[in-house]
């Protein structure tokens, strides 16, 4: 078993308690893919056909305003997370967002068609589908609630919990965009947190 296969198997066991037999049934459907920095997992206005597990790298989901061309970051996905435009994936409607690799990245992916064939044949894979839907619903609701109830600083801390090394891995303006703040505001937050830690 290759290292990537082992990473996938371990993740599937942890995520949905799939058995070795369940995973073996799916093995032929999962394929590796390298995505260079700046290239796309999925494009705006295209149907998202694949579900990827990030083995290496980090991706951003962002919206590009067609009038102003301003980019707004909505989510980041890094190692040991699924990357997908979930609404597009399940509805088969075009995606509203771009999903871009922010580093040279590697994923293991499965197509919508193949994943649904597993759902139909195996109850355990059906449970995987339910857990996947619950995960992405939780992402979406948490994102909305963070903007409603958390300060900029607490949103930054939540981001650091989810992606501990993100500040070292991507330009600061991408983090500012995700948090809905300016670069100077982000610098002040980071300085304040650093000062508090040194006390």
PDB file of C-alpha atoms in Angstrom:
ATOM      1  CA  UNK A   1       0.000   0.000   0.000  1.00  0.00           C
ATOM      2  CA  UNK A   2       1.405   3.401  -1.009  1.00  0.00           C
ATOM      3  CA  UNK A   3       1.824   6.241   1.470  1.00  0.00           C
ATOM      4  CA  UNK A   4      -1.096   8.122  -0.114  1.00  0.00           C
ATOM      5  CA  UNK A   5      -3.315   5.035   0.114  1.00  0.00           C
ATOM      6  CA  UNK A   6      -2.410   4.683   3.775  1.00  0.00           C
ATOM      7  CA  UNK A   7      -3.208   8.351   4.443  1.00  0.00           C
ATOM      8  CA  UNK A   8      -6.576   7.932   2.708  1.00  0.00           C
ATOM      9  CA  UNK A   9      -7.406   4.705   4.538  1.00  0.00           C
ATOM     10  CA  UNK A  10      -6.545   6.154   7.935  1.00  0.00           C
ATOM     11  CA  UNK A  11      -8.597   9.267   7.277  1.00  0.00           C
ATOM     12  CA  UNK A  12     -11.641   7.290   6.119  1.00  0.00           C
ATOM     13  CA  UNK A  13     -11.451   5.068   9.205  1.00  0.00           C
ATOM     14  CA  UNK A  14     -11.306   8.103  11.478  1.00  0.00           C
ATOM     15  CA  UNK A  15     -13.905  10.150   9.626  1.00  0.00           C
ATOM     16  CA  UNK A  16     -16.646   7.573   9.141  1.00  0.00           C
ATOM     17  CA  UNK A  17     -15.462   4.384  10.890  1.00  0.00           C
ATOM     18  CA  UNK A  18     -15.235   2.621   7.526  1.00  0.00           C
ATOM     19  CA  UNK A  19     -13.906  -0.922   7.636  1.00  0.00           C
ATOM     20  CA  UNK A  20     -10.966  -2.245   5.647  1.00  0.00           C
ATOM     21  CA  UNK A  21     -13.455  -3.970   3.353  1.00  0.00           C
ATOM     22  CA  UNK A  22     -15.418  -0.732   2.819  1.00  0.00           C
ATOM     23  CA  UNK A  23     -12.204   1.069   1.949  1.00  0.00           C
ATOM     24  CA  UNK A  24     -11.041  -1.746  -0.346  1.00  0.00           C
ATOM     25  CA  UNK A  25     -14.326  -1.464  -2.280  1.00  0.00           C
ATOM     26  CA  UNK A  26     -13.567   2.199  -2.943  1.00  0.00           C
ATOM     27  CA  UNK A  27      -9.851   1.878  -3.684  1.00  0.00           C
ATOM     28  CA  UNK A  28     -10.173   1.728  -7.467  1.00  0.00           C
ATOM     29  CA  UNK A  29     -12.210   4.954  -7.507  1.00  0.00           C
ATOM     30  CA  UNK A  30      -9.719   7.206  -5.695  1.00  0.00           C
ATOM     31  CA  UNK A  31      -7.033   8.833  -7.843  1.00  0.00           C
ATOM     32  CA  UNK A  32      -4.040  11.030  -6.987  1.00  0.00           C
ATOM     33  CA  UNK A  33      -3.652  14.493  -8.477  1.00  0.00           C
ATOM     34  CA  UNK A  34      -0.985  17.168  -8.164  1.00  0.00           C
ATOM     35  CA  UNK A  35      -2.156  20.780  -8.410  1.00  0.00           C
ATOM     36  CA  UNK A  36       0.498  23.449  -8.836  1.00  0.00           C
ATOM     37  CA  UNK A  37       0.384  26.690  -6.879  1.00  0.00           C
ATOM     38  CA  UNK A  38      -2.054  29.048  -8.608  1.00  0.00           C
ATOM     39  CA  UNK A  39      -3.893  26.273 -10.443  1.00  0.00           C
ATOM     40  CA  UNK A  40      -7.490  25.368  -9.752  1.00  0.00           C
ATOM     41  CA  UNK A  41      -9.291  22.389  -8.245  1.00  0.00           C
ATOM     42  CA  UNK A  42     -12.521  23.875  -9.609  1.00  0.00           C
ATOM     43  CA  UNK A  43     -13.515  27.027 -11.467  1.00  0.00           C
ATOM     44  CA  UNK A  44     -16.361  29.476 -10.992  1.00  0.00           C
ATOM     45  CA  UNK A  45     -19.392  28.648 -13.216  1.00  0.00           C
ATOM     46  CA  UNK A  46     -18.321  24.999 -13.572  1.00  0.00           C
ATOM     47  CA  UNK A  47     -19.952  22.035 -11.856  1.00  0.00           C
ATOM     48  CA  UNK A  48     -17.699  20.585  -9.144  1.00  0.00           C
ATOM     49  CA  UNK A  49     -17.373  16.928 -10.135  1.00  0.00           C
ATOM     50  CA  UNK A  50     -14.826  15.712  -7.594  1.00  0.00           C
ATOM     51  CA  UNK A  51     -14.349  15.374  -3.849  1.00  0.00           C
ATOM     52  CA  UNK A  52     -10.693  15.682  -2.838  1.00  0.00           C
ATOM     53  CA  UNK A  53      -8.785  14.831   0.306  1.00  0.00           C
ATOM     54  CA  UNK A  54      -5.864  17.207   0.801  1.00  0.00           C
ATOM     55  CA  UNK A  55      -2.675  15.206   1.307  1.00  0.00           C
ATOM     56  CA  UNK A  56      -0.333  18.164   0.986  1.00  0.00           C
ATOM     57  CA  UNK A  57      -0.937  21.875   0.508  1.00  0.00           C
ATOM     58  CA  UNK A  58      -3.578  24.479   1.132  1.00  0.00           C
ATOM     59  CA  UNK A  59      -6.520  25.699  -0.952  1.00  0.00           C
ATOM     60  CA  UNK A  60      -8.705  28.765  -0.806  1.00  0.00           C
ATOM     61  CA  UNK A  61     -12.323  29.020  -1.877  1.00  0.00           C
ATOM     62  CA  UNK A  62     -12.992  32.517  -3.107  1.00  0.00           C
ATOM     63  CA  UNK A  63     -15.569  34.565  -4.944  1.00  0.00           C
ATOM     64  CA  UNK A  64     -14.584  37.042  -7.643  1.00  0.00           C
ATOM     65  CA  UNK A  65     -17.026  39.923  -8.022  1.00  0.00           C
ATOM     66  CA  UNK A  66     -17.679  40.210 -11.792  1.00  0.00           C
ATOM     67  CA  UNK A  67     -18.175  44.008 -11.555  1.00  0.00           C
ATOM     68  CA  UNK A  68     -15.262  45.022  -9.337  1.00  0.00           C
ATOM     69  CA  UNK A  69     -13.051  41.918  -9.824  1.00  0.00           C
ATOM     70  CA  UNK A  70     -12.476  42.016  -6.057  1.00  0.00           C
ATOM     71  CA  UNK A  71     -11.683  38.599  -4.610  1.00  0.00           C
ATOM     72  CA  UNK A  72     -13.195  37.543  -1.286  1.00  0.00           C
ATOM     73  CA  UNK A  73     -11.862  34.457   0.490  1.00  0.00           C
ATOM     74  CA  UNK A  74     -14.561  32.291   2.051  1.00  0.00           C
ATOM     75  CA  UNK A  75     -12.815  29.105   3.232  1.00  0.00           C
ATOM     76  CA  UNK A  76      -9.391  27.513   3.470  1.00  0.00           C
ATOM     77  CA  UNK A  77      -8.772  23.769   3.278  1.00  0.00           C
ATOM     78  CA  UNK A  78      -5.452  22.171   4.219  1.00  0.00           C
ATOM     79  CA  UNK A  79      -4.028  18.745   5.035  1.00  0.00           C
ATOM     80  CA  UNK A  80      -6.475  16.064   6.177  1.00  0.00           C
ATOM     81  CA  UNK A  81      -9.545  17.999   5.082  1.00  0.00           C
ATOM     82  CA  UNK A  82     -11.896  17.383   2.191  1.00  0.00           C
ATOM     83  CA  UNK A  83     -11.866  20.057  -0.501  1.00  0.00           C
ATOM     84  CA  UNK A  84     -15.008  20.495  -2.612  1.00  0.00           C
ATOM     85  CA  UNK A  85     -17.675  23.004  -3.544  1.00  0.00           C
ATOM     86  CA  UNK A  86     -20.264  20.930  -1.748  1.00  0.00           C
ATOM     87  CA  UNK A  87     -23.431  22.632  -2.983  1.00  0.00           C
ATOM     88  CA  UNK A  88     -22.295  22.287  -6.590  1.00  0.00           C
ATOM     89  CA  UNK A  89     -21.098  18.723  -5.991  1.00  0.00           C
ATOM     90  CA  UNK A  90     -24.452  17.467  -4.683  1.00  0.00           C
ATOM     91  CA  UNK A  91     -26.798  19.652  -6.757  1.00  0.00           C
ATOM     92  CA  UNK A  92     -24.887  19.291 -10.054  1.00  0.00           C
ATOM     93  CA  UNK A  93     -25.280  23.040 -10.566  1.00  0.00           C
ATOM     94  CA  UNK A  94     -22.403  25.365 -11.489  1.00  0.00           C
ATOM     95  CA  UNK A  95     -20.114  26.449  -8.667  1.00  0.00           C
ATOM     96  CA  UNK A  96     -20.217  30.093  -7.551  1.00  0.00           C
ATOM     97  CA  UNK A  97     -16.586  30.014  -6.440  1.00  0.00           C
ATOM     98  CA  UNK A  98     -13.021  29.320  -7.471  1.00  0.00           C
ATOM     99  CA  UNK A  99     -10.996  26.719  -5.559  1.00  0.00           C
ATOM    100  CA  UNK A 100      -7.304  27.536  -5.967  1.00  0.00           C
ATOM    101  CA  UNK A 101      -4.137  25.854  -4.712  1.00  0.00           C
ATOM    102  CA  UNK A 102      -2.076  28.317  -2.679  1.00  0.00           C
ATOM    103  CA  UNK A 103       0.933  26.002  -2.576  1.00  0.00           C
ATOM    104  CA  UNK A 104       2.053  23.124  -4.756  1.00  0.00           C
ATOM    105  CA  UNK A 105      -0.515  20.620  -3.529  1.00  0.00           C
ATOM    106  CA  UNK A 106      -1.454  16.956  -3.703  1.00  0.00           C
ATOM    107  CA  UNK A 107      -4.901  15.467  -3.299  1.00  0.00           C
ATOM    108  CA  UNK A 108      -6.613  12.110  -3.609  1.00  0.00           C
ATOM    109  CA  UNK A 109     -10.002  12.505  -5.258  1.00  0.00           C
ATOM    110  CA  UNK A 110     -13.153  10.595  -6.138  1.00  0.00           C
ATOM    111  CA  UNK A 111     -15.799  11.579  -8.691  1.00  0.00           C
ATOM    112  CA  UNK A 112     -19.434  12.306  -7.891  1.00  0.00           C
ATOM    113  CA  UNK A 113     -20.507   9.351 -10.032  1.00  0.00           C
ATOM    114  CA  UNK A 114     -18.193   6.873  -8.309  1.00  0.00           C
ATOM    115  CA  UNK A 115     -19.008   8.119  -4.816  1.00  0.00           C
ATOM    116  CA  UNK A 116     -22.731   7.776  -5.478  1.00  0.00           C
ATOM    117  CA  UNK A 117     -22.254   4.232  -6.726  1.00  0.00           C
ATOM    118  CA  UNK A 118     -20.661   3.451  -3.346  1.00  0.00           C
ATOM    119  CA  UNK A 119     -23.589   5.067  -1.528  1.00  0.00           C
ATOM    120  CA  UNK A 120     -26.025   2.819  -3.384  1.00  0.00           C
ATOM    121  CA  UNK A 121     -24.124  -0.416  -2.766  1.00  0.00           C
ATOM    122  CA  UNK A 122     -22.905  -0.022   0.800  1.00  0.00           C
ATOM    123  CA  UNK A 123     -24.701   1.327   3.890  1.00  0.00           C
ATOM    124  CA  UNK A 124     -21.411   2.328   5.501  1.00  0.00           C
ATOM    125  CA  UNK A 125     -20.615   4.547   2.547  1.00  0.00           C
ATOM    126  CA  UNK A 126     -24.110   5.975   2.868  1.00  0.00           C
ATOM    127  CA  UNK A 127     -23.165   6.963   6.420  1.00  0.00           C
ATOM    128  CA  UNK A 128     -19.991   8.537   5.035  1.00  0.00           C
ATOM    129  CA  UNK A 129     -22.192  10.676   2.765  1.00  0.00           C
ATOM    130  CA  UNK A 130     -24.329  11.822   5.702  1.00  0.00           C
ATOM    131  CA  UNK A 131     -21.258  12.727   7.760  1.00  0.00           C
ATOM    132  CA  UNK A 132     -19.791  14.588   4.798  1.00  0.00           C
ATOM    133  CA  UNK A 133     -22.993  16.621   4.436  1.00  0.00           C
ATOM    134  CA  UNK A 134     -23.046  17.360   8.183  1.00  0.00           C
ATOM    135  CA  UNK A 135     -19.408  18.487   8.059  1.00  0.00           C
ATOM    136  CA  UNK A 136     -19.969  20.969   5.262  1.00  0.00           C
ATOM    137  CA  UNK A 137     -23.197  22.231   6.805  1.00  0.00           C
ATOM    138  CA  UNK A 138     -21.241  22.836  10.005  1.00  0.00           C
ATOM    139  CA  UNK A 139     -18.522  24.715   8.087  1.00  0.00           C
ATOM    140  CA  UNK A 140     -21.109  26.979   6.471  1.00  0.00           C
ATOM    141  CA  UNK A 141     -23.071  27.674   9.661  1.00  0.00           C
ATOM    142  CA  UNK A 142     -19.920  28.267  11.721  1.00  0.00           C
ATOM    143  CA  UNK A 143     -18.679  30.762   9.131  1.00  0.00           C
ATOM    144  CA  UNK A 144     -21.956  32.699   9.326  1.00  0.00           C
ATOM    145  CA  UNK A 145     -22.033  32.637  13.130  1.00  0.00           C
ATOM    146  CA  UNK A 146     -18.415  33.785  13.417  1.00  0.00           C
ATOM    147  CA  UNK A 147     -19.270  36.968  11.505  1.00  0.00           C
ATOM    148  CA  UNK A 148     -22.362  37.532  13.634  1.00  0.00           C
ATOM    149  CA  UNK A 149     -21.000  36.793  17.096  1.00  0.00           C
ATOM    150  CA  UNK A 150     -17.186  36.866  17.174  1.00  0.00           C
ATOM    151  CA  UNK A 151     -14.751  39.760  17.148  1.00  0.00           C
ATOM    152  CA  UNK A 152     -12.078  40.024  14.466  1.00  0.00           C
ATOM    153  CA  UNK A 153      -9.520  38.784  16.970  1.00  0.00           C
ATOM    154  CA  UNK A 154     -11.564  35.718  17.934  1.00  0.00           C
ATOM    155  CA  UNK A 155     -12.162  34.910  14.252  1.00  0.00           C
ATOM    156  CA  UNK A 156      -8.408  35.057  13.714  1.00  0.00           C
ATOM    157  CA  UNK A 157      -7.817  32.721  16.666  1.00  0.00           C
ATOM    158  CA  UNK A 158     -10.410  30.274  15.295  1.00  0.00           C
ATOM    159  CA  UNK A 159      -8.631  30.309  11.944  1.00  0.00           C
ATOM    160  CA  UNK A 160      -5.324  29.567  13.660  1.00  0.00           C
ATOM    161  CA  UNK A 161      -6.895  26.628  15.487  1.00  0.00           C
ATOM    162  CA  UNK A 162      -8.154  25.199  12.202  1.00  0.00           C
ATOM    163  CA  UNK A 163      -4.949  25.886  10.226  1.00  0.00           C
ATOM    164  CA  UNK A 164      -2.101  26.377  12.731  1.00  0.00           C
ATOM    165  CA  UNK A 165       0.635  27.363  10.241  1.00  0.00           C
ATOM    166  CA  UNK A 166      -1.456  29.374   7.809  1.00  0.00           C
ATOM    167  CA  UNK A 167       0.203  32.711   8.648  1.00  0.00           C
ATOM    168  CA  UNK A 168       3.570  31.328   7.542  1.00  0.00           C
ATOM    169  CA  UNK A 169       2.142  29.660   4.444  1.00  0.00           C
ATOM    170  CA  UNK A 170       0.089  32.295   2.628  1.00  0.00           C
ATOM    171  CA  UNK A 171       0.234  36.090   2.148  1.00  0.00           C
ATOM    172  CA  UNK A 172      -1.384  38.129   4.917  1.00  0.00           C
ATOM    173  CA  UNK A 173      -3.834  39.847   2.561  1.00  0.00           C
ATOM    174  CA  UNK A 174      -5.550  36.502   1.936  1.00  0.00           C
ATOM    175  CA  UNK A 175      -6.118  36.121   5.675  1.00  0.00           C
ATOM    176  CA  UNK A 176      -7.401  39.712   5.896  1.00  0.00           C
ATOM    177  CA  UNK A 177      -9.864  38.967   3.087  1.00  0.00           C
ATOM    178  CA  UNK A 178     -11.094  35.844   4.886  1.00  0.00           C
ATOM    179  CA  UNK A 179     -11.579  37.761   8.142  1.00  0.00           C
ATOM    180  CA  UNK A 180     -13.231  40.735   6.440  1.00  0.00           C
ATOM    181  CA  UNK A 181     -10.646  43.217   7.709  1.00  0.00           C
ATOM    182  CA  UNK A 182      -7.793  45.344   6.344  1.00  0.00           C
ATOM    183  CA  UNK A 183      -4.113  44.360   6.430  1.00  0.00           C
ATOM    184  CA  UNK A 184      -3.291  47.019   9.057  1.00  0.00           C
ATOM    185  CA  UNK A 185      -6.086  45.645  11.286  1.00  0.00           C
ATOM    186  CA  UNK A 186      -4.645  42.132  10.945  1.00  0.00           C
ATOM    187  CA  UNK A 187      -1.179  43.440  11.861  1.00  0.00           C
ATOM    188  CA  UNK A 188      -2.593  45.086  14.991  1.00  0.00           C
ATOM    189  CA  UNK A 189      -4.371  41.877  16.025  1.00  0.00           C
ATOM    190  CA  UNK A 190      -1.207  39.808  15.580  1.00  0.00           C
ATOM    191  CA  UNK A 191       0.873  42.358  17.512  1.00  0.00           C
ATOM    192  CA  UNK A 192      -1.670  42.506  20.356  1.00  0.00           C
ATOM    193  CA  UNK A 193      -1.759  38.708  20.629  1.00  0.00           C
ATOM    194  CA  UNK A 194       2.028  38.517  20.556  1.00  0.00           C
ATOM    195  CA  UNK A 195       2.307  41.170  23.284  1.00  0.00           C
ATOM    196  CA  UNK A 196      -0.228  39.317  25.441  1.00  0.00           C
ATOM    197  CA  UNK A 197       1.720  36.066  25.078  1.00  0.00           C
ATOM    198  CA  UNK A 198       4.962  37.729  26.166  1.00  0.00           C
ATOM    199  CA  UNK A 199       3.437  39.122  29.369  1.00  0.00           C
TER     200      UNK A 199
END
